[in-house]
PDB file of C-alpha atoms in Angstrom:
ATOM      1  CA  UNK A  30      -8.392  11.843  12.961  1.00 84.00           C
ATOM      2  CA  UNK A  31      -7.060  10.539   9.778  1.00 89.00           C
ATOM      3  CA  UNK A  32      -9.429   8.521   7.549  1.00 94.00           C
ATOM      4  CA  UNK A  33      -8.278   6.562   4.753  1.00 96.00           C
ATOM      5  CA  UNK A  34     -10.511   4.863   2.167  1.00 96.00           C
ATOM      6  CA  UNK A  35      -9.260   2.425  -0.609  1.00 97.00           C
ATOM      7  CA  UNK A  36     -10.820   1.701  -3.929  1.00 97.00           C
ATOM      8  CA  UNK A  37      -9.953   0.017  -7.165  1.00 98.00           C
ATOM      9  CA  UNK A  38      -9.857  -3.662  -6.237  1.00 97.00           C
ATOM     10  CA  UNK A  39     -11.253  -6.329  -8.268  1.00 98.00           C
ATOM     11  CA  UNK A  40     -10.998  -9.673 -10.213  1.00 98.00           C
ATOM     12  CA  UNK A  41      -8.628 -10.114 -12.981  1.00 98.00           C
ATOM     13  CA  UNK A  42      -6.740 -12.761 -14.822  1.00 98.00           C
ATOM     14  CA  UNK A  43      -3.066 -13.493 -14.226  1.00 98.00           C
ATOM     15  CA  UNK A  44      -1.071 -11.005 -16.056  1.00 98.00           C
ATOM     16  CA  UNK A  45      -3.424  -8.170 -15.799  1.00 98.00           C
ATOM     17  CA  UNK A  46      -3.256  -4.862 -14.011  1.00 98.00           C
ATOM     18  CA  UNK A  47      -5.112  -3.027 -11.310  1.00 98.00           C
ATOM     19  CA  UNK A  48      -4.510   0.491  -9.766  1.00 98.00           C
ATOM     20  CA  UNK A  49      -5.616   0.812  -5.930  1.00 98.00           C
ATOM     21  CA  UNK A  50      -6.295   4.206  -4.701  1.00 98.00           C
ATOM     22  CA  UNK A  51      -6.182   5.415  -1.145  1.00 97.00           C
ATOM     23  CA  UNK A  52      -7.891   8.601  -0.239  1.00 95.00           C
ATOM     24  CA  UNK A  53      -6.739  10.407   3.087  1.00 93.00           C
ATOM     25  CA  UNK A  54      -8.625  13.136   4.838  1.00 90.00           C
ATOM     26  CA  UNK A  55      -7.847  14.833   8.171  1.00 83.00           C
ATOM     27  CA  UNK A  56      -4.794  14.472  10.396  1.00 68.00           C
ATOM     28  CA  UNK A  57      -2.005  14.389   7.737  1.00 63.00           C
ATOM     29  CA  UNK A  58       0.229  16.410  10.237  1.00 65.00           C
ATOM     30  CA  UNK A  59       0.367  13.078  12.254  1.00 76.00           C
ATOM     31  CA  UNK A  60       2.023  10.977   9.746  1.00 87.00           C
ATOM     32  CA  UNK A  61       4.957  11.287   7.386  1.00 91.00           C
ATOM     33  CA  UNK A  62       4.534   7.919   5.520  1.00 94.00           C
ATOM     34  CA  UNK A  63       1.669   5.736   3.585  1.00 95.00           C
ATOM     35  CA  UNK A  64       1.905   2.242   2.809  1.00 97.00           C
ATOM     36  CA  UNK A  65       0.069  -0.632   1.331  1.00 98.00           C
ATOM     37  CA  UNK A  66      -0.275  -3.958   3.077  1.00 98.00           C
ATOM     38  CA  UNK A  67      -1.995  -7.194   2.120  1.00 98.00           C
ATOM     39  CA  UNK A  68      -3.409 -10.279   3.715  1.00 98.00           C
ATOM     40  CA  UNK A  69      -4.613 -13.487   2.089  1.00 97.00           C
ATOM     41  CA  UNK A  70      -6.974 -16.106   3.898  1.00 92.00           C
ATOM     42  CA  UNK A  71      -4.762 -17.802   6.614  1.00 95.00           C
ATOM     43  CA  UNK A  72      -1.886 -15.580   6.219  1.00 96.00           C
ATOM     44  CA  UNK A  73      -0.484 -12.920   8.173  1.00 96.00           C
ATOM     45  CA  UNK A  74      -0.675  -9.247   7.156  1.00 97.00           C
ATOM     46  CA  UNK A  75       2.503  -8.172   5.030  1.00 97.00           C
ATOM     47  CA  UNK A  76       4.052  -5.056   3.843  1.00 98.00           C
ATOM     48  CA  UNK A  77       3.762  -4.582   0.273  1.00 98.00           C
ATOM     49  CA  UNK A  78       4.919  -0.848  -0.456  1.00 98.00           C
ATOM     50  CA  UNK A  79       5.945   2.304   1.306  1.00 97.00           C
ATOM     51  CA  UNK A  80       6.346   5.864   0.352  1.00 96.00           C
ATOM     52  CA  UNK A  81       7.199   8.867   2.468  1.00 93.00           C
ATOM     53  CA  UNK A  82       4.790  11.625   2.451  1.00 89.00           C
ATOM     54  CA  UNK A  83       6.026  14.357  -0.194  1.00 85.00           C
ATOM     55  CA  UNK A  84       8.870  12.096  -1.287  1.00 88.00           C
ATOM     56  CA  UNK A  85       9.499   9.956  -4.103  1.00 88.00           C
ATOM     57  CA  UNK A  86      11.359   7.427  -1.866  1.00 92.00           C
ATOM     58  CA  UNK A  87       9.796   4.312  -2.266  1.00 95.00           C
ATOM     59  CA  UNK A  88      10.375   0.608  -0.801  1.00 97.00           C
ATOM     60  CA  UNK A  89       8.867  -2.653  -1.946  1.00 98.00           C
ATOM     61  CA  UNK A  90       8.438  -6.200  -0.704  1.00 98.00           C
ATOM     62  CA  UNK A  91      10.579  -8.471  -2.806  1.00 97.00           C
ATOM     63  CA  UNK A  92       7.579 -10.372  -4.080  1.00 97.00           C
ATOM     64  CA  UNK A  93       6.328  -7.211  -5.800  1.00 98.00           C
ATOM     65  CA  UNK A  94       9.355  -5.292  -7.064  1.00 98.00           C
ATOM     66  CA  UNK A  95       9.528  -4.619 -10.654  1.00 98.00           C
ATOM     67  CA  UNK A  96       5.547  -5.172 -11.019  1.00 98.00           C
ATOM     68  CA  UNK A  97       4.114  -2.766  -8.206  1.00 98.00           C
ATOM     69  CA  UNK A  98       4.526   0.867  -7.941  1.00 98.00           C
ATOM     70  CA  UNK A  99       3.518   3.166  -5.234  1.00 98.00           C
ATOM     71  CA  UNK A 100       3.106   6.916  -6.014  1.00 96.00           C
ATOM     72  CA  UNK A 101       1.213   9.662  -4.697  1.00 94.00           C
ATOM     73  CA  UNK A 102      -0.696  12.908  -5.756  1.00 91.00           C
ATOM     74  CA  UNK A 103      -0.299  15.300  -2.921  1.00 83.00           C
ATOM     75  CA  UNK A 104      -2.836  17.883  -4.456  1.00 83.00           C
ATOM     76  CA  UNK A 105      -5.446  14.966  -4.129  1.00 83.00           C
ATOM     77  CA  UNK A 106      -4.311  13.582  -0.785  1.00 89.00           C
ATOM     78  CA  UNK A 107      -4.134  10.172  -2.445  1.00 94.00           C
ATOM     79  CA  UNK A 108      -1.753   7.233  -2.646  1.00 96.00           C
ATOM     80  CA  UNK A 109      -1.904   4.872  -5.356  1.00 98.00           C
ATOM     81  CA  UNK A 110      -0.621   1.400  -5.903  1.00 98.00           C
ATOM     82  CA  UNK A 111      -0.152   0.345  -9.742  1.00 98.00           C
ATOM     83  CA  UNK A 112      -0.170  -3.483  -9.881  1.00 98.00           C
ATOM     84  CA  UNK A 113       1.005  -5.004 -13.176  1.00 98.00           C
ATOM     85  CA  UNK A 114       1.710  -8.448 -14.263  1.00 98.00           C
ATOM     86  CA  UNK A 115      -0.392  -9.832 -11.472  1.00 98.00           C
ATOM     87  CA  UNK A 116      -0.126 -13.318 -10.139  1.00 98.00           C
ATOM     88  CA  UNK A 117      -2.668 -15.651  -8.416  1.00 97.00           C
ATOM     89  CA  UNK A 118      -0.537 -15.417  -5.242  1.00 97.00           C
ATOM     90  CA  UNK A 119      -1.327 -11.491  -5.311  1.00 98.00           C
ATOM     91  CA  UNK A 120      -4.673 -12.318  -4.384  1.00 98.00           C
ATOM     92  CA  UNK A 121      -5.425 -10.721  -0.916  1.00 98.00           C
ATOM     93  CA  UNK A 122      -7.254  -7.972   0.869  1.00 98.00           C
ATOM     94  CA  UNK A 123      -5.295  -4.829   0.345  1.00 98.00           C
ATOM     95  CA  UNK A 124      -5.154  -2.084   2.920  1.00 98.00           C
ATOM     96  CA  UNK A 125      -3.957   1.382   2.972  1.00 97.00           C
ATOM     97  CA  UNK A 126      -2.170   2.799   6.090  1.00 97.00           C
ATOM     98  CA  UNK A 127      -0.689   5.780   7.244  1.00 95.00           C
ATOM     99  CA  UNK A 128       1.751   6.448  10.283  1.00 93.00           C
ATOM    100  CA  UNK A 129       5.214   7.893  11.523  1.00 92.00           C
ATOM    101  CA  UNK A 130       7.690   5.770   9.787  1.00 92.00           C
ATOM    102  CA  UNK A 131      10.729   5.433  11.770  1.00 89.00           C
ATOM    103  CA  UNK A 132      12.238   2.523   9.875  1.00 87.00           C
ATOM    104  CA  UNK A 133      14.371   3.934   7.243  1.00 84.00           C
ATOM    105  CA  UNK A 134      15.513   2.543   3.973  1.00 86.00           C
ATOM    106  CA  UNK A 135      13.127  -0.356   3.893  1.00 92.00           C
ATOM    107  CA  UNK A 136       9.383  -1.251   4.534  1.00 94.00           C
ATOM    108  CA  UNK A 137       8.119  -0.380   7.958  1.00 94.00           C
ATOM    109  CA  UNK A 138       6.301  -3.004  10.122  1.00 94.00           C
ATOM    110  CA  UNK A 139       2.398  -2.581  10.759  1.00 93.00           C
ATOM    111  CA  UNK A 140       3.248  -1.257  14.253  1.00 94.00           C
ATOM    112  CA  UNK A 141       4.515   1.889  12.779  1.00 94.00           C
ATOM    113  CA  UNK A 142       1.036   2.738  11.237  1.00 95.00           C
ATOM    114  CA  UNK A 143      -1.694   4.417  13.276  1.00 93.00           C
ATOM    115  CA  UNK A 144      -4.415   4.690  10.851  1.00 95.00           C
ATOM    116  CA  UNK A 145      -5.875   2.097   8.470  1.00 97.00           C
ATOM    117  CA  UNK A 146      -8.357   1.687   5.854  1.00 97.00           C
ATOM    118  CA  UNK A 147     -10.924  -0.992   5.615  1.00 98.00           C
ATOM    119  CA  UNK A 148      -9.338  -2.721   2.658  1.00 98.00           C
ATOM    120  CA  UNK A 149     -10.208  -3.836  -1.183  1.00 98.00           C
ATOM    121  CA  UNK A 150     -10.281  -6.986  -2.200  1.00 98.00           C
ATOM    122  CA  UNK A 151      -7.903  -8.028  -5.202  1.00 98.00           C
ATOM    123  CA  UNK A 152      -8.759 -11.560  -6.759  1.00 98.00           C
ATOM    124  CA  UNK A 153      -6.153 -12.973  -9.432  1.00 98.00           C
ATOM    125  CA  UNK A 154      -7.239 -15.981 -11.342  1.00 98.00           C
ATOM    126  CA  UNK A 155      -5.125 -18.231 -13.243  1.00 95.00           C
TER     127      UNK A 155
END
């Protein structure tokens, strides 16, 4: 059973940066991709970024392209989300997820992810 633990959230002013981390343990054989999702109050959870395990192929939501970067350190079983030029609309709970992604060349829906972390809060003030 894979476990995911997010960290790195916090409060920043608009234009600032944060780096989220997702440490994975156990069950790596049951997934081929990692993703970041976010959910703001009163809104649906949305996919933000995706990376295939052991690959540099990455995919992003249009709203974060050019500002967010997903990358991984395989030796540490950790996936990161570097967030720059943050905007108030980026405020949300951010979740890390792992799964067997079958949607190629774009973000995968939440249904393709089997494992989820508990989330880390990101708040961006104007």
